């Protein structure tokens, strides 16, 4: 579904990505793990068209999207839920969700998408008329994910969905990610919580200073001594 081939990205004179290559197959959850500054968010922003790669190739559903504008990439079925949620605090929950459906014009389809989001996130239905800025951190993350699902993406990109959440909410968010995947949406996940992301992912890549250091099945990387000591800490023995 997604092929990233040797992309190089710069911020001014500073090189952020040094020829990263990986792929995401239809139906998978693929996770990118690594320390802060490894290039994970930059990778996602480059895929979704928010940053332009200096060189390399990005293909989505067989089409070259390396230089495609972000809004056109969304129309192709790739939605990006950014780090920090980036909800619109002065709009209601309902209005925020409608912003996620701006590529759609069929009112029946939009209504069906809204209903699906409310089934997935019942708390959003309860708070439909509230301003998004009054929601808790966990509810805002659910809103950001719901907004991403409103365009009915075939690939959902999630950047740090558990950031700042309590352990109970983290578990809930990861359960929802699994459910979304099981219902047919492919997921590319960037997550500081390497333990949780490797629990739900099919495959994983480890990034370090803009390069891919390791790759394999999530189970293999969980068992890898380097990954265990660097990213899993004392979570598993």
mmCIF file of C-alpha atoms in Angstrom:
data_model
loop_
_atom_site.group_PDB
_atom_site.id
_atom_site.type_symbol
_atom_site.label_atom_id
_atom_site.label_comp_id
_atom_site.label_asym_id
_atom_site.label_seq_id
_atom_site.Cartn_x
_atom_site.Cartn_y
_atom_site.Cartn_z
ATOM 1 C CA UNK A 1 0.000 0.000 0.000
ATOM 2 C CA UNK A 2 2.817 2.424 0.922
ATOM 3 C CA UNK A 3 6.405 2.326 -0.275
ATOM 4 C CA UNK A 4 9.017 4.777 1.016
ATOM 5 C CA UNK A 5 12.241 4.493 -0.970
ATOM 6 C CA UNK A 6 15.466 6.244 0.022
ATOM 7 C CA UNK A 7 13.918 9.564 1.087
ATOM 8 C CA UNK A 8 16.221 12.332 2.241
ATOM 9 C CA UNK A 9 14.833 15.344 4.085
ATOM 10 C CA UNK A 10 16.522 18.547 5.197
ATOM 11 C CA UNK A 11 15.583 21.380 7.548
ATOM 12 C CA UNK A 12 17.709 24.102 6.006
ATOM 13 C CA UNK A 13 21.285 22.802 6.063
ATOM 14 C CA UNK A 14 20.504 20.085 8.618
ATOM 15 C CA UNK A 15 19.722 16.639 7.240
ATOM 16 C CA UNK A 16 16.861 15.015 9.177
ATOM 17 C CA UNK A 17 16.366 11.800 7.172
ATOM 18 C CA UNK A 18 19.261 9.905 5.614
ATOM 19 C CA UNK A 19 17.794 7.698 2.907
ATOM 20 C CA UNK A 20 14.969 5.955 4.765
ATOM 21 C CA UNK A 21 13.222 3.034 3.047
ATOM 22 C CA UNK A 22 10.315 0.921 4.298
ATOM 23 C CA UNK A 23 6.901 -0.368 3.262
ATOM 24 C CA UNK A 24 3.428 -0.847 4.685
ATOM 25 C CA UNK A 25 1.234 -3.638 3.321
ATOM 26 C CA UNK A 26 -2.539 -3.537 3.179
ATOM 27 C CA UNK A 27 -4.157 -4.644 6.438
ATOM 28 C CA UNK A 28 -1.050 -4.209 8.595
ATOM 29 C CA UNK A 29 -0.222 -2.172 11.642
ATOM 30 C CA UNK A 30 3.361 -1.022 11.148
ATOM 31 C CA UNK A 31 5.118 0.948 13.874
ATOM 32 C CA UNK A 32 8.155 3.204 13.794
ATOM 33 C CA UNK A 33 9.971 3.405 17.117
ATOM 34 C CA UNK A 34 12.968 5.393 18.230
ATOM 35 C CA UNK A 35 14.177 8.083 20.605
ATOM 36 C CA UNK A 36 13.186 11.747 20.393
ATOM 37 C CA UNK A 37 14.857 13.349 17.396
ATOM 38 C CA UNK A 38 15.200 10.054 15.514
ATOM 39 C CA UNK A 39 13.128 11.362 12.595
ATOM 40 C CA UNK A 40 9.851 9.552 13.211
ATOM 41 C CA UNK A 41 7.502 12.548 12.972
ATOM 42 C CA UNK A 42 9.493 13.976 10.068
ATOM 43 C CA UNK A 43 8.970 10.695 8.217
ATOM 44 C CA UNK A 44 5.199 10.862 8.709
ATOM 45 C CA UNK A 45 5.000 14.533 7.742
ATOM 46 C CA UNK A 46 6.955 13.800 4.561
ATOM 47 C CA UNK A 47 4.642 10.925 3.623
ATOM 48 C CA UNK A 48 1.520 13.052 4.101
ATOM 49 C CA UNK A 49 2.903 15.934 2.060
ATOM 50 C CA UNK A 50 3.500 18.430 4.872
ATOM 51 C CA UNK A 51 7.255 18.337 4.216
ATOM 52 C CA UNK A 52 8.881 17.899 0.811
ATOM 53 C CA UNK A 53 11.630 15.290 0.459
ATOM 54 C CA UNK A 54 14.801 16.511 -1.245
ATOM 55 C CA UNK A 55 15.191 13.137 -2.929
ATOM 56 C CA UNK A 56 13.715 9.647 -2.924
ATOM 57 C CA UNK A 57 10.323 8.200 -3.823
ATOM 58 C CA UNK A 58 7.051 7.761 -1.933
ATOM 59 C CA UNK A 59 4.328 5.627 -3.517
ATOM 60 C CA UNK A 60 0.790 5.175 -2.182
ATOM 61 C CA UNK A 61 -1.537 2.649 -3.811
ATOM 62 C CA UNK A 62 0.921 2.434 -6.708
ATOM 63 C CA UNK A 63 0.979 6.193 -7.344
ATOM 64 C CA UNK A 64 3.960 8.499 -6.881
ATOM 65 C CA UNK A 65 2.981 11.026 -4.170
ATOM 66 C CA UNK A 66 6.486 12.376 -3.489
ATOM 67 C CA UNK A 67 5.534 15.863 -4.686
ATOM 68 C CA UNK A 68 1.768 15.665 -4.245
ATOM 69 C CA UNK A 69 0.206 18.419 -2.062
ATOM 70 C CA UNK A 70 -1.118 17.289 1.327
ATOM 71 C CA UNK A 71 -4.801 17.990 0.575
ATOM 72 C CA UNK A 72 -4.669 15.798 -2.530
ATOM 73 C CA UNK A 73 -3.027 12.977 -0.568
ATOM 74 C CA UNK A 74 -5.962 13.065 1.878
ATOM 75 C CA UNK A 75 -8.379 12.710 -1.052
ATOM 76 C CA UNK A 76 -6.455 9.619 -2.147
ATOM 77 C CA UNK A 77 -7.278 7.946 1.180
ATOM 78 C CA UNK A 78 -4.324 8.702 3.450
ATOM 79 C CA UNK A 79 -5.167 10.499 6.729
ATOM 80 C CA UNK A 80 -2.614 11.840 9.203
ATOM 81 C CA UNK A 81 -3.469 12.288 12.908
ATOM 82 C CA UNK A 82 -0.657 14.617 14.016
ATOM 83 C CA UNK A 83 1.400 14.703 17.172
ATOM 84 C CA UNK A 84 -0.217 16.981 19.741
ATOM 85 C CA UNK A 85 -3.730 16.279 18.314
ATOM 86 C CA UNK A 86 -4.089 19.708 16.614
ATOM 87 C CA UNK A 87 -7.817 19.886 17.229
ATOM 88 C CA UNK A 88 -9.681 23.182 16.767
ATOM 89 C CA UNK A 89 -10.387 24.191 20.404
ATOM 90 C CA UNK A 90 -12.975 26.885 19.620
ATOM 91 C CA UNK A 91 -15.072 24.574 17.436
ATOM 92 C CA UNK A 92 -17.457 21.967 18.820
ATOM 93 C CA UNK A 93 -16.745 18.252 18.689
ATOM 94 C CA UNK A 94 -19.272 17.980 15.849
ATOM 95 C CA UNK A 95 -17.618 20.806 13.878
ATOM 96 C CA UNK A 96 -14.146 19.303 14.376
ATOM 97 C CA UNK A 97 -15.356 16.004 12.970
ATOM 98 C CA UNK A 98 -16.919 17.701 9.954
ATOM 99 C CA UNK A 99 -13.522 19.303 9.242
ATOM 100 C CA UNK A 100 -12.207 15.767 8.760
ATOM 101 C CA UNK A 101 -14.797 15.205 6.021
ATOM 102 C CA UNK A 102 -13.959 18.300 3.977
ATOM 103 C CA UNK A 103 -12.983 16.119 1.001
ATOM 104 C CA UNK A 104 -16.486 14.592 0.938
ATOM 105 C CA UNK A 105 -19.608 16.186 -0.574
ATOM 106 C CA UNK A 106 -22.180 13.398 -0.168
ATOM 107 C CA UNK A 107 -24.210 14.289 2.938
ATOM 108 C CA UNK A 108 -25.408 10.719 3.386
ATOM 109 C CA UNK A 109 -21.817 9.467 3.345
ATOM 110 C CA UNK A 110 -20.753 12.159 5.852
ATOM 111 C CA UNK A 111 -23.644 11.258 8.171
ATOM 112 C CA UNK A 112 -22.673 7.586 7.993
ATOM 113 C CA UNK A 113 -19.042 8.457 8.802
ATOM 114 C CA UNK A 114 -20.192 10.518 11.791
ATOM 115 C CA UNK A 115 -22.288 7.624 13.051
ATOM 116 C CA UNK A 116 -19.335 5.243 12.694
ATOM 117 C CA UNK A 117 -17.078 7.606 14.648
ATOM 118 C CA UNK A 118 -19.667 7.967 17.421
ATOM 119 C CA UNK A 119 -19.985 4.172 17.618
ATOM 120 C CA UNK A 120 -16.214 3.881 17.918
ATOM 121 C CA UNK A 121 -15.954 6.785 20.416
ATOM 122 C CA UNK A 122 -19.200 7.006 22.441
ATOM 123 C CA UNK A 123 -17.750 9.792 24.605
ATOM 124 C CA UNK A 124 -17.558 12.046 21.562
ATOM 125 C CA UNK A 125 -21.282 11.542 21.001
ATOM 126 C CA UNK A 126 -21.925 12.568 24.615
ATOM 127 C CA UNK A 127 -19.841 15.723 24.098
ATOM 128 C CA UNK A 128 -20.929 16.472 20.533
ATOM 129 C CA UNK A 129 -21.993 20.072 21.293
ATOM 130 C CA UNK A 130 -19.041 20.893 23.574
ATOM 131 C CA UNK A 131 -16.140 23.060 22.447
ATOM 132 C CA UNK A 132 -13.188 20.765 21.784
ATOM 133 C CA UNK A 133 -10.919 22.855 24.011
ATOM 134 C CA UNK A 134 -12.959 21.800 27.061
ATOM 135 C CA UNK A 135 -12.310 18.057 26.517
ATOM 136 C CA UNK A 136 -9.825 16.032 28.536
ATOM 137 C CA UNK A 137 -6.548 14.989 26.916
ATOM 138 C CA UNK A 138 -7.858 11.495 26.218
ATOM 139 C CA UNK A 139 -11.069 12.828 24.708
ATOM 140 C CA UNK A 140 -9.083 15.221 22.509
ATOM 141 C CA UNK A 141 -7.010 12.296 21.245
ATOM 142 C CA UNK A 142 -10.196 10.382 20.456
ATOM 143 C CA UNK A 143 -11.473 13.461 18.617
ATOM 144 C CA UNK A 144 -8.262 13.738 16.588
ATOM 145 C CA UNK A 145 -8.516 10.059 15.630
ATOM 146 C CA UNK A 146 -12.226 10.384 14.857
ATOM 147 C CA UNK A 147 -11.553 13.404 12.654
ATOM 148 C CA UNK A 148 -8.937 11.368 10.773
ATOM 149 C CA UNK A 149 -11.437 8.564 10.222
ATOM 150 C CA UNK A 150 -14.085 10.928 8.798
ATOM 151 C CA UNK A 151 -12.499 10.810 5.339
ATOM 152 C CA UNK A 152 -12.718 6.977 5.417
ATOM 153 C CA UNK A 153 -8.967 6.489 4.870
ATOM 154 C CA UNK A 154 -7.473 3.260 3.622
ATOM 155 C CA UNK A 155 -4.253 4.210 5.485
ATOM 156 C CA UNK A 156 -4.354 5.998 8.848
ATOM 157 C CA UNK A 157 -1.108 7.545 10.074
ATOM 158 C CA UNK A 158 -0.944 8.126 13.845
ATOM 159 C CA UNK A 159 1.778 10.248 15.475
ATOM 160 C CA UNK A 160 2.219 9.686 19.225
ATOM 161 C CA UNK A 161 -1.440 8.895 20.037
ATOM 162 C CA UNK A 162 -0.667 8.019 23.677
ATOM 163 C CA UNK A 163 1.317 11.168 24.480
ATOM 164 C CA UNK A 164 0.363 12.673 27.842
ATOM 165 C CA UNK A 165 -2.347 10.128 28.614
ATOM 166 C CA UNK A 166 -2.863 8.062 31.765
ATOM 167 C CA UNK A 167 -1.995 4.333 31.583
ATOM 168 C CA UNK A 168 -5.701 3.366 31.518
ATOM 169 C CA UNK A 169 -6.405 5.725 28.610
ATOM 170 C CA UNK A 170 -3.278 4.543 26.785
ATOM 171 C CA UNK A 171 -4.606 0.990 26.898
ATOM 172 C CA UNK A 172 -8.005 2.179 25.636
ATOM 173 C CA UNK A 173 -6.448 4.107 22.739
ATOM 174 C CA UNK A 174 -4.368 1.100 21.689
ATOM 175 C CA UNK A 175 -7.418 -1.166 21.835
ATOM 176 C CA UNK A 176 -9.232 1.275 19.550
ATOM 177 C CA UNK A 177 -6.291 1.298 17.112
ATOM 178 C CA UNK A 178 -6.493 -2.499 16.932
ATOM 179 C CA UNK A 179 -10.249 -2.357 16.331
ATOM 180 C CA UNK A 180 -9.835 0.210 13.563
ATOM 181 C CA UNK A 181 -7.280 -2.063 11.922
ATOM 182 C CA UNK A 182 -9.457 -5.162 12.288
ATOM 183 C CA UNK A 183 -12.285 -3.311 10.539
ATOM 184 C CA UNK A 184 -10.083 -2.849 7.469
ATOM 185 C CA UNK A 185 -7.967 0.284 7.916
ATOM 186 C CA UNK A 186 -4.209 -0.072 7.520
ATOM 187 C CA UNK A 187 -2.238 1.780 10.232
ATOM 188 C CA UNK A 188 1.209 3.372 10.316
ATOM 189 C CA UNK A 189 2.008 4.226 13.926
ATOM 190 C CA UNK A 190 4.715 6.372 15.490
ATOM 191 C CA UNK A 191 4.828 5.928 19.241
ATOM 192 C CA UNK A 192 7.206 6.657 22.129
ATOM 193 C CA UNK A 193 5.593 3.804 24.056
ATOM 194 C CA UNK A 194 7.530 1.104 22.238
ATOM 195 C CA UNK A 195 6.219 -1.673 24.482
ATOM 196 C CA UNK A 196 2.565 -0.958 23.667
ATOM 197 C CA UNK A 197 3.143 -0.336 19.973
ATOM 198 C CA UNK A 198 5.048 -3.603 19.541
ATOM 199 C CA UNK A 199 2.196 -5.408 21.317
ATOM 200 C CA UNK A 200 -0.297 -4.473 18.583
ATOM 201 C CA UNK A 201 1.901 -4.097 15.480
ATOM 202 C CA UNK A 202 2.564 -6.723 12.834
ATOM 203 C CA UNK A 203 5.935 -5.280 11.829
ATOM 204 C CA UNK A 204 8.247 -2.551 13.113
ATOM 205 C CA UNK A 205 11.173 -0.363 12.144
ATOM 206 C CA UNK A 206 13.645 1.209 14.571
ATOM 207 C CA UNK A 207 14.835 4.699 13.635
ATOM 208 C CA UNK A 208 17.985 6.317 14.953
ATOM 209 C CA UNK A 209 19.255 9.753 13.893
ATOM 210 C CA UNK A 210 17.352 9.713 10.604
ATOM 211 C CA UNK A 211 18.263 6.170 9.609
ATOM 212 C CA UNK A 212 16.564 2.784 9.926
ATOM 213 C CA UNK A 213 18.639 0.747 12.331
ATOM 214 C CA UNK A 214 16.557 -2.435 12.577
ATOM 215 C CA UNK A 215 13.424 -3.921 11.050
ATOM 216 C CA UNK A 216 11.397 -7.094 11.432
ATOM 217 C CA UNK A 217 8.236 -8.529 12.855
ATOM 218 C CA UNK A 218 7.061 -6.860 16.051
ATOM 219 C CA UNK A 219 7.657 -10.127 17.919
ATOM 220 C CA UNK A 220 11.242 -10.355 16.649
ATOM 221 C CA UNK A 221 12.023 -6.797 17.684
ATOM 222 C CA UNK A 222 10.441 -7.324 21.091
ATOM 223 C CA UNK A 223 12.837 -10.228 21.592
ATOM 224 C CA UNK A 224 15.881 -8.335 20.259
ATOM 225 C CA UNK A 225 18.299 -7.553 23.134
ATOM 226 C CA UNK A 226 19.253 -4.158 21.632
ATOM 227 C CA UNK A 227 15.614 -3.106 21.347
ATOM 228 C CA UNK A 228 14.811 -4.405 24.831
ATOM 229 C CA UNK A 229 17.624 -2.455 26.479
ATOM 230 C CA UNK A 230 17.220 0.749 24.439
ATOM 231 C CA UNK A 231 13.450 1.096 24.146
ATOM 232 C CA UNK A 232 11.661 -1.356 26.425
ATOM 233 C CA UNK A 233 13.597 -0.693 29.625
ATOM 234 C CA UNK A 234 12.346 -2.746 32.542
ATOM 235 C CA UNK A 235 8.904 -3.303 31.050
ATOM 236 C CA UNK A 236 9.684 -6.910 30.221
ATOM 237 C CA UNK A 237 12.230 -9.164 31.849
#
